[in-house]
Amino acid sequence: MNHLVSCDQIDRPTLDALIRSADRFERMAGRLNPNEGEGRLLATLFYEPSTRTRLSFEAAQYRLGGQVLSTEAAGQFSSHVKGESLEDTIRVIGSYADAIVLRHPEAGAAARAAAVSPVPVINAGDGDNEHPTQAVLDLYTIHREVGLQDGLTVALSGDVRHSRTIHSLARLLALYKGIELVFAHPENQGLPADVSAALHAAGVAVTHVKTLREAVEGCRPDVLYMTRLQRERHEVGATWREDWREFCLTPELLGRLKNHTAVLHPLPRLSEIPAALDADPRAAYFRQAAYGVPVRMAILAALYRGPHPAVRSLSCVRAAG
């Protein structure tokens, strides 16, 4: 593939190779590896706020020996304010950089950008649609914390309807056999139809429950994936946040998890995980954030190994990983 827009572009061999590559970069402990990215320019174009995704991509690019062009508030400080289309912006930035990392508030924006870009586009989140590199990072975290394997039980809690991280993670987990996914969410706030259809087509065992307690006590998951209430994606006046307390992890619920369960969160968190739980060895979310650098190094390196400077492919990561 020439771009990374959707998890649908990632198959099991590619994912396995990216994980092996990330392991290699993790073992380097942050040392520069200029053979992978020397002379490359990465543009990070973010129309929505970001801490971990933008900075981990930029850190990854620098660790690979490359450089970065960045705008962190493109919705306010770019020609978007003057009415320039996303397509025209991408065409221009693609003439400056070797790859573009794009975050945009509109679902489908990454695919629109990829359709006109002369260089690879990496989807860093498009509205409430997908966040494929976060999903690779999440699976890498499971690999490091629990062991990524067939037959895992994963509970995903919170704003299931609007969480692009949940949508993408569920799609990639479907690559594994015997996976059981338990979604804990308020009534009428379940998965979008396209994600549900993809999981059904893959034969994934899916359960929906109405509280985090039901998920923890009912399936005792190997992985508990927590998410925040995505206030920015709800209609003005939405009231279901009153039920948010049913999706907060308490010391008592944490005590009911298995000793090996990994508690993940894409961050930022609100009240769904109290800071008092951070010291528990099962709380893996800050380690998860740190893994973002080697994982995104692996993704960038895969794109940069492509056959042509303007048309690079992730497919070659299978042999190189």
PDB file of C-alpha atoms in Angstrom:
ATOM      1  CA  MET A   1       0.000   0.000   0.000  1.00  0.00           C
ATOM      2  CA  ASN A   2       1.147   3.527  -0.721  1.00  0.00           C
ATOM      3  CA  HIS A   3      -0.687   5.134   2.221  1.00  0.00           C
ATOM      4  CA  LEU A   4      -1.847   4.065   5.682  1.00  0.00           C
ATOM      5  CA  VAL A   5      -5.427   5.299   5.818  1.00  0.00           C
ATOM      6  CA  SER A   6      -7.379   2.388   7.291  1.00  0.00           C
ATOM      7  CA  CYS A   7      -6.813  -0.765   9.308  1.00  0.00           C
ATOM      8  CA  ASP A   8      -8.407  -2.616   6.392  1.00  0.00           C
ATOM      9  CA  GLN A   9      -5.046  -2.168   4.626  1.00  0.00           C
ATOM     10  CA  ILE A  10      -3.169  -4.141   7.289  1.00  0.00           C
ATOM     11  CA  ASP A  11      -3.143  -7.938   7.182  1.00  0.00           C
ATOM     12  CA  ARG A  12      -1.705 -10.341   9.750  1.00  0.00           C
ATOM     13  CA  PRO A  13       1.746 -10.783   8.111  1.00  0.00           C
ATOM     14  CA  THR A  14       2.181  -7.014   7.806  1.00  0.00           C
ATOM     15  CA  LEU A  15       1.110  -6.471  11.407  1.00  0.00           C
ATOM     16  CA  ASP A  16       3.449  -9.192  12.662  1.00  0.00           C
ATOM     17  CA  ALA A  17       6.324  -7.654  10.729  1.00  0.00           C
ATOM     18  CA  LEU A  18       5.595  -4.168  12.098  1.00  0.00           C
ATOM     19  CA  ILE A  19       5.646  -5.589  15.626  1.00  0.00           C
ATOM     20  CA  ARG A  20       9.008  -7.268  14.995  1.00  0.00           C
ATOM     21  CA  SER A  21      10.353  -4.015  13.581  1.00  0.00           C
ATOM     22  CA  ALA A  22       9.068  -2.044  16.580  1.00  0.00           C
ATOM     23  CA  ASP A  23      10.771  -4.556  18.881  1.00  0.00           C
ATOM     24  CA  ARG A  24      14.019  -3.887  17.040  1.00  0.00           C
ATOM     25  CA  PHE A  25      13.655  -0.126  17.470  1.00  0.00           C
ATOM     26  CA  GLU A  26      12.663  -0.543  21.122  1.00  0.00           C
ATOM     27  CA  ARG A  27      15.852  -2.501  21.775  1.00  0.00           C
ATOM     28  CA  MET A  28      17.820   0.433  20.354  1.00  0.00           C
ATOM     29  CA  ALA A  29      16.612   2.459  23.371  1.00  0.00           C
ATOM     30  CA  GLY A  30      16.172   5.672  21.430  1.00  0.00           C
ATOM     31  CA  ARG A  31      19.506   5.658  19.595  1.00  0.00           C
ATOM     32  CA  LEU A  32      19.480   7.264  16.183  1.00  0.00           C
ATOM     33  CA  ASN A  33      19.106   5.005  13.177  1.00  0.00           C
ATOM     34  CA  PRO A  34      19.883   7.356  10.269  1.00  0.00           C
ATOM     35  CA  ASN A  35      19.919   4.595   7.672  1.00  0.00           C
ATOM     36  CA  GLU A  36      16.124   4.474   7.771  1.00  0.00           C
ATOM     37  CA  GLY A  37      15.160   8.133   7.463  1.00  0.00           C
ATOM     38  CA  GLU A  38      18.232  10.203   6.694  1.00  0.00           C
ATOM     39  CA  GLY A  39      17.410  13.006   4.292  1.00  0.00           C
ATOM     40  CA  ARG A  40      13.648  12.481   4.666  1.00  0.00           C
ATOM     41  CA  LEU A  41      11.210  15.227   5.564  1.00  0.00           C
ATOM     42  CA  LEU A  42       7.994  14.320   7.397  1.00  0.00           C
ATOM     43  CA  ALA A  43       5.103  16.810   7.474  1.00  0.00           C
ATOM     44  CA  THR A  44       2.759  16.546  10.458  1.00  0.00           C
ATOM     45  CA  LEU A  45      -0.486  18.320   9.555  1.00  0.00           C
ATOM     46  CA  PHE A  46      -2.885  18.391  12.512  1.00  0.00           C
ATOM     47  CA  TYR A  47      -6.280  20.090  12.324  1.00  0.00           C
ATOM     48  CA  GLU A  48      -7.175  18.736  15.791  1.00  0.00           C
ATOM     49  CA  PRO A  49      -5.233  18.866  19.069  1.00  0.00           C
ATOM     50  CA  SER A  50      -2.737  16.117  19.774  1.00  0.00           C
ATOM     51  CA  THR A  51       0.022  15.403  22.241  1.00  0.00           C
ATOM     52  CA  ARG A  52       1.077  11.770  21.930  1.00  0.00           C
ATOM     53  CA  THR A  53       0.397  11.083  18.253  1.00  0.00           C
ATOM     54  CA  ARG A  54       2.036  14.211  16.850  1.00  0.00           C
ATOM     55  CA  LEU A  55       5.033  14.250  19.169  1.00  0.00           C
ATOM     56  CA  SER A  56       5.673  10.499  18.924  1.00  0.00           C
ATOM     57  CA  PHE A  57       5.622  10.710  15.121  1.00  0.00           C
ATOM     58  CA  GLU A  58       8.029  13.647  15.243  1.00  0.00           C
ATOM     59  CA  ALA A  59      10.269  11.874  17.754  1.00  0.00           C
ATOM     60  CA  ALA A  60      10.173   8.761  15.554  1.00  0.00           C
ATOM     61  CA  GLN A  61      11.183  10.773  12.506  1.00  0.00           C
ATOM     62  CA  TYR A  62      14.098  12.378  14.336  1.00  0.00           C
ATOM     63  CA  ARG A  63      15.188   8.986  15.721  1.00  0.00           C
ATOM     64  CA  LEU A  64      15.250   7.695  12.145  1.00  0.00           C
ATOM     65  CA  GLY A  65      17.621  10.510  11.215  1.00  0.00           C
ATOM     66  CA  GLY A  66      15.061  12.628   9.361  1.00  0.00           C
ATOM     67  CA  GLN A  67      13.534  16.046   9.896  1.00  0.00           C
ATOM     68  CA  VAL A  68      10.036  17.414  10.486  1.00  0.00           C
ATOM     69  CA  LEU A  69       7.787  20.124   9.094  1.00  0.00           C
ATOM     70  CA  SER A  70       4.921  20.667  11.517  1.00  0.00           C
ATOM     71  CA  THR A  71       1.720  22.589  12.064  1.00  0.00           C
ATOM     72  CA  GLU A  72      -0.218  21.660  15.187  1.00  0.00           C
ATOM     73  CA  ALA A  73      -3.292  23.873  14.673  1.00  0.00           C
ATOM     74  CA  ALA A  74      -3.849  23.793  10.925  1.00  0.00           C
ATOM     75  CA  GLY A  75      -7.502  24.695  11.357  1.00  0.00           C
ATOM     76  CA  GLN A  76      -6.427  28.078  12.713  1.00  0.00           C
ATOM     77  CA  PHE A  77      -2.950  28.734  11.347  1.00  0.00           C
ATOM     78  CA  SER A  78      -2.996  27.534   7.754  1.00  0.00           C
ATOM     79  CA  SER A  79      -4.687  28.569   4.530  1.00  0.00           C
ATOM     80  CA  HIS A  80      -7.669  26.519   5.673  1.00  0.00           C
ATOM     81  CA  VAL A  81      -8.746  29.761   7.352  1.00  0.00           C
ATOM     82  CA  LYS A  82      -8.797  31.391   3.907  1.00  0.00           C
ATOM     83  CA  GLY A  83     -10.972  28.632   2.494  1.00  0.00           C
ATOM     84  CA  GLU A  84      -8.319  26.419   0.907  1.00  0.00           C
ATOM     85  CA  SER A  85      -9.509  22.861   0.361  1.00  0.00           C
ATOM     86  CA  LEU A  86      -7.827  19.929   2.075  1.00  0.00           C
ATOM     87  CA  GLU A  87      -6.953  18.516  -1.339  1.00  0.00           C
ATOM     88  CA  ASP A  88      -5.069  21.645  -2.387  1.00  0.00           C
ATOM     89  CA  THR A  89      -3.226  21.790   0.940  1.00  0.00           C
ATOM     90  CA  ILE A  90      -2.130  18.166   0.557  1.00  0.00           C
ATOM     91  CA  ARG A  91      -0.942  18.712  -3.016  1.00  0.00           C
ATOM     92  CA  VAL A  92       1.252  21.592  -1.871  1.00  0.00           C
ATOM     93  CA  ILE A  93       2.663  19.948   1.260  1.00  0.00           C
ATOM     94  CA  GLY A  94       3.305  16.796  -0.741  1.00  0.00           C
ATOM     95  CA  SER A  95       5.696  18.813  -2.879  1.00  0.00           C
ATOM     96  CA  TYR A  96       7.679  19.776   0.227  1.00  0.00           C
ATOM     97  CA  ALA A  97       7.819  16.520   2.223  1.00  0.00           C
ATOM     98  CA  ASP A  98       8.430  12.796   1.757  1.00  0.00           C
ATOM     99  CA  ALA A  99       5.360  11.760   3.785  1.00  0.00           C
ATOM    100  CA  ILE A 100       2.407  13.440   5.509  1.00  0.00           C
ATOM    101  CA  VAL A 101       0.845  12.554   8.859  1.00  0.00           C
ATOM    102  CA  LEU A 102      -2.684  13.971   8.866  1.00  0.00           C
ATOM    103  CA  ARG A 103      -5.208  14.444  11.663  1.00  0.00           C
ATOM    104  CA  HIS A 104      -8.545  15.913  10.647  1.00  0.00           C
ATOM    105  CA  PRO A 105     -11.971  16.288  12.313  1.00  0.00           C
ATOM    106  CA  GLU A 106     -13.888  14.896   9.311  1.00  0.00           C
ATOM    107  CA  ALA A 107     -14.385  11.163   8.802  1.00  0.00           C
ATOM    108  CA  GLY A 108     -12.953  10.194   5.428  1.00  0.00           C
ATOM    109  CA  ALA A 109     -10.516  13.117   5.278  1.00  0.00           C
ATOM    110  CA  ALA A 110      -7.469  10.820   5.208  1.00  0.00           C
ATOM    111  CA  ALA A 111      -8.822   8.946   2.183  1.00  0.00           C
ATOM    112  CA  ARG A 112      -9.504  12.243   0.419  1.00  0.00           C
ATOM    113  CA  ALA A 113      -5.947  13.347   1.117  1.00  0.00           C
ATOM    114  CA  ALA A 114      -4.458  10.067  -0.069  1.00  0.00           C
ATOM    115  CA  ALA A 115      -6.386  10.310  -3.331  1.00  0.00           C
ATOM    116  CA  VAL A 116      -4.448  13.439  -4.373  1.00  0.00           C
ATOM    117  CA  SER A 117      -1.165  13.201  -2.464  1.00  0.00           C
ATOM    118  CA  PRO A 118       2.102  12.655  -4.356  1.00  0.00           C
ATOM    119  CA  VAL A 119       3.629  11.129  -1.189  1.00  0.00           C
ATOM    120  CA  PRO A 120       2.357   8.660   1.437  1.00  0.00           C
ATOM    121  CA  VAL A 121      -0.393   9.869   3.756  1.00  0.00           C
ATOM    122  CA  ILE A 122      -0.674   8.395   7.251  1.00  0.00           C
ATOM    123  CA  ASN A 123      -4.027   8.716   8.972  1.00  0.00           C
ATOM    124  CA  ALA A 124      -3.480  10.080  12.493  1.00  0.00           C
ATOM    125  CA  GLY A 125      -7.218  10.143  13.172  1.00  0.00           C
ATOM    126  CA  ASP A 126     -10.081  11.288  10.957  1.00  0.00           C
ATOM    127  CA  GLY A 127     -13.079  12.343  13.018  1.00  0.00           C
ATOM    128  CA  ASP A 128     -14.741   9.410  14.750  1.00  0.00           C
ATOM    129  CA  ASN A 129     -13.722   7.067  11.951  1.00  0.00           C
ATOM    130  CA  GLU A 130     -10.284   5.439  12.392  1.00  0.00           C
ATOM    131  CA  HIS A 131      -6.854   5.824  13.964  1.00  0.00           C
ATOM    132  CA  PRO A 132      -4.823   2.961  12.435  1.00  0.00           C
ATOM    133  CA  THR A 133      -1.396   3.777  13.870  1.00  0.00           C
ATOM    134  CA  GLN A 134      -2.878   3.918  17.373  1.00  0.00           C
ATOM    135  CA  ALA A 135      -4.335   0.461  16.778  1.00  0.00           C
ATOM    136  CA  VAL A 136      -0.917  -0.890  15.772  1.00  0.00           C
ATOM    137  CA  LEU A 137       0.480   0.734  18.916  1.00  0.00           C
ATOM    138  CA  ASP A 138      -2.282  -0.820  21.031  1.00  0.00           C
ATOM    139  CA  LEU A 139      -1.576  -4.291  19.657  1.00  0.00           C
ATOM    140  CA  TYR A 140       2.130  -3.768  20.220  1.00  0.00           C
ATOM    141  CA  THR A 141       1.330  -2.884  23.835  1.00  0.00           C
ATOM    142  CA  ILE A 142      -0.687  -6.097  24.187  1.00  0.00           C
ATOM    143  CA  HIS A 143       2.285  -7.944  22.680  1.00  0.00           C
ATOM    144  CA  ARG A 144       4.615  -6.466  25.290  1.00  0.00           C
ATOM    145  CA  GLU A 145       2.302  -6.623  28.299  1.00  0.00           C
ATOM    146  CA  VAL A 146       0.248  -9.798  27.866  1.00  0.00           C
ATOM    147  CA  GLY A 147       1.412 -11.595  24.757  1.00  0.00           C
ATOM    148  CA  LEU A 148      -0.391 -11.035  21.479  1.00  0.00           C
ATOM    149  CA  GLN A 149      -1.998 -14.323  20.574  1.00  0.00           C
ATOM    150  CA  ASP A 150      -5.163 -16.026  19.424  1.00  0.00           C
ATOM    151  CA  GLY A 151      -7.946 -16.520  21.959  1.00  0.00           C
ATOM    152  CA  LEU A 152      -7.573 -13.330  23.996  1.00  0.00           C
ATOM    153  CA  THR A 153     -10.562 -11.703  25.692  1.00  0.00           C
ATOM    154  CA  VAL A 154     -10.542  -7.924  25.369  1.00  0.00           C
ATOM    155  CA  ALA A 155     -13.010  -5.564  27.060  1.00  0.00           C
ATOM    156  CA  LEU A 156     -13.385  -2.109  25.499  1.00  0.00           C
ATOM    157  CA  SER A 157     -15.154   0.448  27.662  1.00  0.00           C
ATOM    158  CA  GLY A 158     -16.517   3.960  27.313  1.00  0.00           C
ATOM    159  CA  ASP A 159     -17.410   6.057  24.310  1.00  0.00           C
ATOM    160  CA  VAL A 160     -17.656   3.122  21.922  1.00  0.00           C
ATOM    161  CA  ARG A 161     -19.734   4.991  19.346  1.00  0.00           C
ATOM    162  CA  HIS A 162     -17.295   7.863  18.886  1.00  0.00           C
ATOM    163  CA  SER A 163     -13.906   6.383  19.776  1.00  0.00           C
ATOM    164  CA  ARG A 164     -11.846   5.964  16.615  1.00  0.00           C
ATOM    165  CA  THR A 165      -9.230   4.140  18.671  1.00  0.00           C
ATOM    166  CA  ILE A 166     -11.791   1.477  19.613  1.00  0.00           C
ATOM    167  CA  HIS A 167     -12.975   1.184  16.009  1.00  0.00           C
ATOM    168  CA  SER A 168      -9.464   0.613  14.690  1.00  0.00           C
ATOM    169  CA  LEU A 169      -8.344  -1.669  17.515  1.00  0.00           C
ATOM    170  CA  ALA A 170     -11.396  -3.881  17.049  1.00  0.00           C
ATOM    171  CA  ARG A 171     -10.659  -4.191  13.315  1.00  0.00           C
ATOM    172  CA  LEU A 172      -7.082  -5.301  13.923  1.00  0.00           C
ATOM    173  CA  LEU A 173      -7.990  -7.682  16.746  1.00  0.00           C
ATOM    174  CA  ALA A 174     -10.271  -9.405  14.232  1.00  0.00           C
ATOM    175  CA  LEU A 175      -7.107 -10.683  12.514  1.00  0.00           C
ATOM    176  CA  TYR A 176      -6.618 -13.116  15.412  1.00  0.00           C
ATOM    177  CA  LYS A 177      -8.512 -16.370  15.878  1.00  0.00           C
ATOM    178  CA  GLY A 178     -10.821 -16.970  18.811  1.00  0.00           C
ATOM    179  CA  ILE A 179     -10.780 -13.364  19.956  1.00  0.00           C
ATOM    180  CA  GLU A 180     -13.652 -12.347  22.228  1.00  0.00           C
ATOM    181  CA  LEU A 181     -14.557  -8.648  22.337  1.00  0.00           C
ATOM    182  CA  VAL A 182     -16.777  -7.234  25.077  1.00  0.00           C
ATOM    183  CA  PHE A 183     -17.984  -3.647  24.563  1.00  0.00           C
ATOM    184  CA  ALA A 184     -19.171  -1.738  27.649  1.00  0.00           C
ATOM    185  CA  HIS A 185     -21.139   1.399  26.779  1.00  0.00           C
ATOM    186  CA  PRO A 186     -24.358   3.295  27.479  1.00  0.00           C
ATOM    187  CA  GLU A 187     -27.500   2.218  25.678  1.00  0.00           C
ATOM    188  CA  ASN A 188     -27.650   3.294  22.010  1.00  0.00           C
ATOM    189  CA  GLN A 189     -23.957   4.224  22.048  1.00  0.00           C
ATOM    190  CA  GLY A 190     -22.565   1.019  20.554  1.00  0.00           C
ATOM    191  CA  LEU A 191     -20.360   0.371  17.563  1.00  0.00           C
ATOM    192  CA  PRO A 192     -20.983   2.044  14.201  1.00  0.00           C
ATOM    193  CA  ALA A 193     -22.627  -0.256  11.676  1.00  0.00           C
ATOM    194  CA  ASP A 194     -19.531  -0.620   9.497  1.00  0.00           C
ATOM    195  CA  VAL A 195     -17.358  -1.781  12.396  1.00  0.00           C
ATOM    196  CA  SER A 196     -20.024  -4.221  13.573  1.00  0.00           C
ATOM    197  CA  ALA A 197     -20.309  -5.603  10.047  1.00  0.00           C
ATOM    198  CA  ALA A 198     -16.547  -6.062   9.779  1.00  0.00           C
ATOM    199  CA  LEU A 199     -16.389  -7.965  13.069  1.00  0.00           C
ATOM    200  CA  HIS A 200     -19.341 -10.141  12.068  1.00  0.00           C
ATOM    201  CA  ALA A 201     -17.739 -10.923   8.710  1.00  0.00           C
ATOM    202  CA  ALA A 202     -14.533 -11.948  10.506  1.00  0.00           C
ATOM    203  CA  GLY A 203     -16.443 -14.260  12.845  1.00  0.00           C
ATOM    204  CA  VAL A 204     -15.444 -12.398  16.009  1.00  0.00           C
ATOM    205  CA  ALA A 205     -17.397 -13.202  19.181  1.00  0.00           C
ATOM    206  CA  VAL A 206     -18.907  -9.863  20.281  1.00  0.00           C
ATOM    207  CA  THR A 207     -20.819  -9.046  23.465  1.00  0.00           C
ATOM    208  CA  HIS A 208     -22.328  -5.716  24.517  1.00  0.00           C
ATOM    209  CA  VAL A 209     -22.899  -4.794  28.178  1.00  0.00           C
ATOM    210  CA  LYS A 210     -24.177  -1.628  29.840  1.00  0.00           C
ATOM    211  CA  THR A 211     -21.601  -1.152  32.596  1.00  0.00           C
ATOM    212  CA  LEU A 212     -17.889  -1.610  33.113  1.00  0.00           C
ATOM    213  CA  ARG A 213     -18.675  -3.865  36.075  1.00  0.00           C
ATOM    214  CA  GLU A 214     -20.503  -6.305  33.790  1.00  0.00           C
ATOM    215  CA  ALA A 215     -17.478  -6.449  31.516  1.00  0.00           C
ATOM    216  CA  VAL A 216     -14.983  -6.979  34.336  1.00  0.00           C
ATOM    217  CA  GLU A 217     -17.003  -9.522  36.295  1.00  0.00           C
ATOM    218  CA  GLY A 218     -18.599 -11.239  33.321  1.00  0.00           C
ATOM    219  CA  CYS A 219     -15.524 -12.018  31.232  1.00  0.00           C
ATOM    220  CA  ARG A 220     -12.487 -11.163  33.396  1.00  0.00           C
ATOM    221  CA  PRO A 221     -10.590  -9.893  30.356  1.00  0.00           C
ATOM    222  CA  ASP A 222      -6.942 -10.303  29.473  1.00  0.00           C
ATOM    223  CA  VAL A 223      -6.962  -6.683  28.293  1.00  0.00           C
ATOM    224  CA  LEU A 224      -9.143  -3.825  29.530  1.00  0.00           C
ATOM    225  CA  TYR A 225      -9.177  -0.915  27.086  1.00  0.00           C
ATOM    226  CA  MET A 226     -10.558   2.249  28.666  1.00  0.00           C
ATOM    227  CA  THR A 227     -11.583   5.416  26.804  1.00  0.00           C
ATOM    228  CA  ARG A 228     -12.725   8.887  27.766  1.00  0.00           C
ATOM    229  CA  LEU A 229     -16.024  10.578  27.011  1.00  0.00           C
ATOM    230  CA  GLN A 230     -15.412  12.317  23.674  1.00  0.00           C
ATOM    231  CA  ARG A 231     -17.237  15.535  24.496  1.00  0.00           C
ATOM    232  CA  GLU A 232     -16.140  17.167  21.244  1.00  0.00           C
ATOM    233  CA  ARG A 233     -18.012  14.547  19.182  1.00  0.00           C
ATOM    234  CA  HIS A 234     -21.347  14.679  20.997  1.00  0.00           C
ATOM    235  CA  GLU A 235     -24.213  16.929  20.080  1.00  0.00           C
ATOM    236  CA  VAL A 236     -24.649  20.039  22.215  1.00  0.00           C
ATOM    237  CA  GLY A 237     -26.906  19.166  25.126  1.00  0.00           C
ATOM    238  CA  ALA A 238     -26.183  15.443  25.089  1.00  0.00           C
ATOM    239  CA  THR A 239     -26.985  14.042  28.531  1.00  0.00           C
ATOM    240  CA  TRP A 240     -25.537  10.529  28.588  1.00  0.00           C
ATOM    241  CA  ARG A 241     -22.411  11.829  30.325  1.00  0.00           C
ATOM    242  CA  GLU A 242     -24.499  11.553  33.513  1.00  0.00           C
ATOM    243  CA  ASP A 243     -24.061   7.796  33.198  1.00  0.00           C
ATOM    244  CA  TRP A 244     -20.285   8.056  32.822  1.00  0.00           C
ATOM    245  CA  ARG A 245     -19.698   6.896  36.385  1.00  0.00           C
ATOM    246  CA  GLU A 246     -20.709   3.406  35.237  1.00  0.00           C
ATOM    247  CA  PHE A 247     -17.601   3.351  33.040  1.00  0.00           C
ATOM    248  CA  CYS A 248     -15.001   4.460  35.585  1.00  0.00           C
ATOM    249  CA  LEU A 249     -12.414   2.020  36.909  1.00  0.00           C
ATOM    250  CA  THR A 250     -12.419   1.833  40.707  1.00  0.00           C
ATOM    251  CA  PRO A 251      -9.923   0.143  43.038  1.00  0.00           C
ATOM    252  CA  GLU A 252     -12.576  -2.486  43.761  1.00  0.00           C
ATOM    253  CA  LEU A 253     -13.088  -3.285  40.060  1.00  0.00           C
ATOM    254  CA  LEU A 254      -9.342  -3.294  39.451  1.00  0.00           C
ATOM    255  CA  GLY A 255      -9.048  -5.878  42.189  1.00  0.00           C
ATOM    256  CA  ARG A 256     -11.415  -8.165  40.287  1.00  0.00           C
ATOM    257  CA  LEU A 257      -9.194  -8.272  37.211  1.00  0.00           C
ATOM    258  CA  LYS A 258      -6.732 -11.083  36.603  1.00  0.00           C
ATOM    259  CA  ASN A 259      -3.197 -10.614  37.846  1.00  0.00           C
ATOM    260  CA  HIS A 260      -1.911 -10.487  34.272  1.00  0.00           C
ATOM    261  CA  THR A 261      -4.618  -8.196  32.848  1.00  0.00           C
ATOM    262  CA  ALA A 262      -3.248  -5.117  31.078  1.00  0.00           C
ATOM    263  CA  VAL A 263      -5.218  -1.888  31.537  1.00  0.00           C
ATOM    264  CA  LEU A 264      -4.796   0.277  28.442  1.00  0.00           C
ATOM    265  CA  HIS A 265      -5.961   3.786  27.587  1.00  0.00           C
ATOM    266  CA  PRO A 266      -5.079   5.833  24.465  1.00  0.00           C
ATOM    267  CA  LEU A 267      -5.063   9.003  26.615  1.00  0.00           C
ATOM    268  CA  PRO A 268      -5.869  11.693  27.507  1.00  0.00           C
ATOM    269  CA  ARG A 269      -7.892  10.391  30.412  1.00  0.00           C
ATOM    270  CA  LEU A 270     -10.563  12.219  32.371  1.00  0.00           C
ATOM    271  CA  SER A 271     -12.169  10.645  35.440  1.00  0.00           C
ATOM    272  CA  GLU A 272     -12.447   7.101  34.058  1.00  0.00           C
ATOM    273  CA  ILE A 273      -9.132   6.022  35.616  1.00  0.00           C
ATOM    274  CA  PRO A 274      -8.180   7.707  38.917  1.00  0.00           C
ATOM    275  CA  ALA A 275      -4.528   8.655  39.273  1.00  0.00           C
ATOM    276  CA  ALA A 276      -4.436   6.552  42.442  1.00  0.00           C
ATOM    277  CA  LEU A 277      -4.481   3.422  40.237  1.00  0.00           C
ATOM    278  CA  ASP A 278      -1.393   4.384  38.240  1.00  0.00           C
ATOM    279  CA  ALA A 279       0.997   2.528  40.542  1.00  0.00           C
ATOM    280  CA  ASP A 280      -0.698  -0.823  39.939  1.00  0.00           C
ATOM    281  CA  PRO A 281       1.557  -2.976  37.705  1.00  0.00           C
ATOM    282  CA  ARG A 282      -1.422  -3.747  35.459  1.00  0.00           C
ATOM    283  CA  ALA A 283      -1.794  -0.048  34.604  1.00  0.00           C
ATOM    284  CA  ALA A 284       0.021  -0.042  31.261  1.00  0.00           C
ATOM    285  CA  TYR A 285      -1.215   3.201  29.700  1.00  0.00           C
ATOM    286  CA  PHE A 286       1.924   5.274  30.229  1.00  0.00           C
ATOM    287  CA  ARG A 287       4.090   2.442  28.941  1.00  0.00           C
ATOM    288  CA  GLN A 288       1.613   2.268  26.054  1.00  0.00           C
ATOM    289  CA  ALA A 289       2.240   5.946  25.263  1.00  0.00           C
ATOM    290  CA  ALA A 290       6.007   5.385  25.340  1.00  0.00           C
ATOM    291  CA  TYR A 291       5.721   2.510  22.858  1.00  0.00           C
ATOM    292  CA  GLY A 292       4.363   5.055  20.381  1.00  0.00           C
ATOM    293  CA  VAL A 293       7.875   6.046  19.302  1.00  0.00           C
ATOM    294  CA  PRO A 294       9.240   2.609  18.277  1.00  0.00           C
ATOM    295  CA  VAL A 295       5.907   1.664  16.681  1.00  0.00           C
ATOM    296  CA  ARG A 296       5.795   4.799  14.584  1.00  0.00           C
ATOM    297  CA  MET A 297       9.463   4.379  13.744  1.00  0.00           C
ATOM    298  CA  ALA A 298       8.513   0.969  12.350  1.00  0.00           C
ATOM    299  CA  ILE A 299       5.648   2.432  10.300  1.00  0.00           C
ATOM    300  CA  LEU A 300       7.726   5.274   8.884  1.00  0.00           C
ATOM    301  CA  ALA A 301      10.663   2.988   8.110  1.00  0.00           C
ATOM    302  CA  ALA A 302       8.319   0.642   6.238  1.00  0.00           C
ATOM    303  CA  LEU A 303       7.032   3.484   4.086  1.00  0.00           C
ATOM    304  CA  TYR A 304      10.512   4.818   3.448  1.00  0.00           C
ATOM    305  CA  ARG A 305      11.735   1.440   2.192  1.00  0.00           C
ATOM    306  CA  GLY A 306       9.407   1.644  -0.804  1.00  0.00           C
ATOM    307  CA  PRO A 307      10.542   1.302  -4.424  1.00  0.00           C
ATOM    308  CA  HIS A 308      10.235   4.967  -5.423  1.00  0.00           C
ATOM    309  CA  PRO A 309      10.713   8.215  -3.458  1.00  0.00           C
ATOM    310  CA  ALA A 310       7.171   9.380  -4.276  1.00  0.00           C
ATOM    311  CA  VAL A 311       5.367   6.012  -4.158  1.00  0.00           C
ATOM    312  CA  ARG A 312       6.450   4.033  -1.125  1.00  0.00           C
ATOM    313  CA  SER A 313       4.775   0.861   0.122  1.00  0.00           C
ATOM    314  CA  LEU A 314       4.152  -0.837   3.444  1.00  0.00           C
ATOM    315  CA  SER A 315       4.132  -4.226   1.762  1.00  0.00           C
ATOM    316  CA  CYS A 316       7.922  -4.441   1.840  1.00  0.00           C
ATOM    317  CA  VAL A 317       7.874  -4.452   5.655  1.00  0.00           C
ATOM    318  CA  ARG A 318       7.084  -8.170   5.582  1.00  0.00           C
ATOM    319  CA  ALA A 319      10.483  -9.031   4.166  1.00  0.00           C
ATOM    320  CA  ALA A 320      12.358  -6.309   5.995  1.00  0.00           C
ATOM    321  CA  GLY A 321      10.814  -6.942   9.404  1.00  0.00           C
TER     322      GLY A 321
END
